[in-house]
Amino acid sequence: MAKYKIEIDQEQCTGCMACNASCPDNFEMKDDASGMPKAKPKNPDVDELGCAMDAAQVCPVNCIHITEMETGKKLI
Ligand code: SF4
């Protein structure tokens, strides 16, 4: 099991690309079914957070969530 899980609330994501700009290593933009750009984690299950926490902190609508899997603790 990976140490951390990165999730993005697709309903709340505005497609602003801030996470992608802050952390292109782990966030990419993909159009949803209606053609709206939405952020996706390139790898939702990671052992190292790298820049993912920075990206979560710059999200203007706080829709990036990171969970520590061993404890189930929500880090953001
Ligand atoms: S920063 Fe937040 S709102 Fe903006 S694209 Fe990323 S997940 Fe979506």
Coordinates of C-alpha atoms and ligand atoms in Angstrom, one line a residue:
M1 CA 0.0 0.0 0.0
A2 CA 1.2 3.5 -0.9
K3 CA 1.8 5.9 2.0
Y4 CA -0.5 8.6 0.7
K5 CA -3.6 9.0 -1.5
I6 CA -4.2 12.1 -3.5
E7 CA -7.8 12.9 -4.5
I8 CA -9.4 15.8 -6.3
D9 CA -13.1 16.6 -5.9
Q10 CA -14.0 16.8 -9.6
E11 CA -17.3 18.7 -8.8
Q12 CA -15.4 21.5 -7.1
C13 CA -12.4 21.8 -9.4
T14 CA -12.7 24.9 -11.5
G15 CA -9.9 24.0 -13.9
C16 CA -7.8 27.0 -12.9
M17 CA -4.6 24.9 -13.5
A18 CA -2.9 26.3 -10.3
C19 CA -2.0 22.8 -9.1
N20 CA -0.7 21.8 -12.5
A21 CA 1.5 25.0 -12.6
S22 CA 2.7 24.4 -9.0
C23 CA 3.3 20.6 -9.4
P24 CA 3.4 19.4 -13.0
D25 CA 5.0 16.2 -11.8
N26 CA 1.8 15.0 -10.2
F27 CA -1.1 17.1 -11.6
E28 CA -2.3 17.2 -15.1
M29 CA -5.4 18.6 -16.8
K30 CA -7.9 16.6 -18.7
D31 CA -11.2 17.6 -20.2
D32 CA -14.3 16.0 -18.7
A33 CA -17.2 14.7 -20.7
S34 CA -18.5 18.2 -21.2
G35 CA -15.2 19.6 -22.4
M36 CA -14.3 21.4 -19.1
P37 CA -10.7 21.1 -18.0
K38 CA -10.3 19.3 -14.7
A39 CA -7.2 18.4 -12.7
K40 CA -6.2 14.8 -12.2
P41 CA -3.4 13.4 -10.1
K42 CA -1.0 11.6 -12.5
N43 CA -0.4 9.1 -9.7
P44 CA -3.0 9.1 -6.9
D45 CA -1.1 6.6 -4.7
V46 CA 2.4 7.8 -3.8
D47 CA 5.0 7.1 -1.1
E48 CA 6.5 10.6 -1.4
L49 CA 4.4 13.7 -1.6
G50 CA 7.0 15.8 -3.3
C51 CA 5.3 19.0 -4.5
A52 CA 1.8 17.6 -4.1
M53 CA 1.2 19.3 -0.7
D54 CA 2.2 22.7 -2.2
A55 CA -0.2 22.1 -5.0
A56 CA -3.0 21.3 -2.6
Q57 CA -2.3 24.5 -0.7
V58 CA -2.5 26.7 -3.7
C59 CA -5.8 25.3 -4.9
P60 CA -8.2 28.2 -4.5
V61 CA -11.2 26.0 -3.8
N62 CA -9.4 23.5 -1.5
C63 CA -10.6 20.5 -3.5
I64 CA -7.3 18.6 -3.4
H65 CA -7.3 16.1 -0.5
I66 CA -4.4 14.1 0.7
T67 CA -4.8 11.2 3.1
E68 CA -2.1 9.3 5.0
M69 CA -3.1 5.8 4.4
E70 CA -1.6 4.1 7.4
T71 CA -3.4 6.3 9.9
G72 CA -6.4 7.4 7.7
K73 CA -5.5 11.0 8.7
K74 CA -6.6 13.7 6.3
L75 CA -3.5 16.0 5.8
I76 CA -5.4 18.5 3.8
Ligands
SF4_1 S1 -5.9 24.1 -8.3 FE1 -7.8 23.2 -7.6 S2 -9.4 24.1 -8.8 FE2 -7.5 24.6 -9.8 S3 -7.2 23.0 -11.4 FE3 -6.2 22.3 -9.5 S4 -7.7 21.1 -8.4 FE4 -8.8 22.3 -9.9

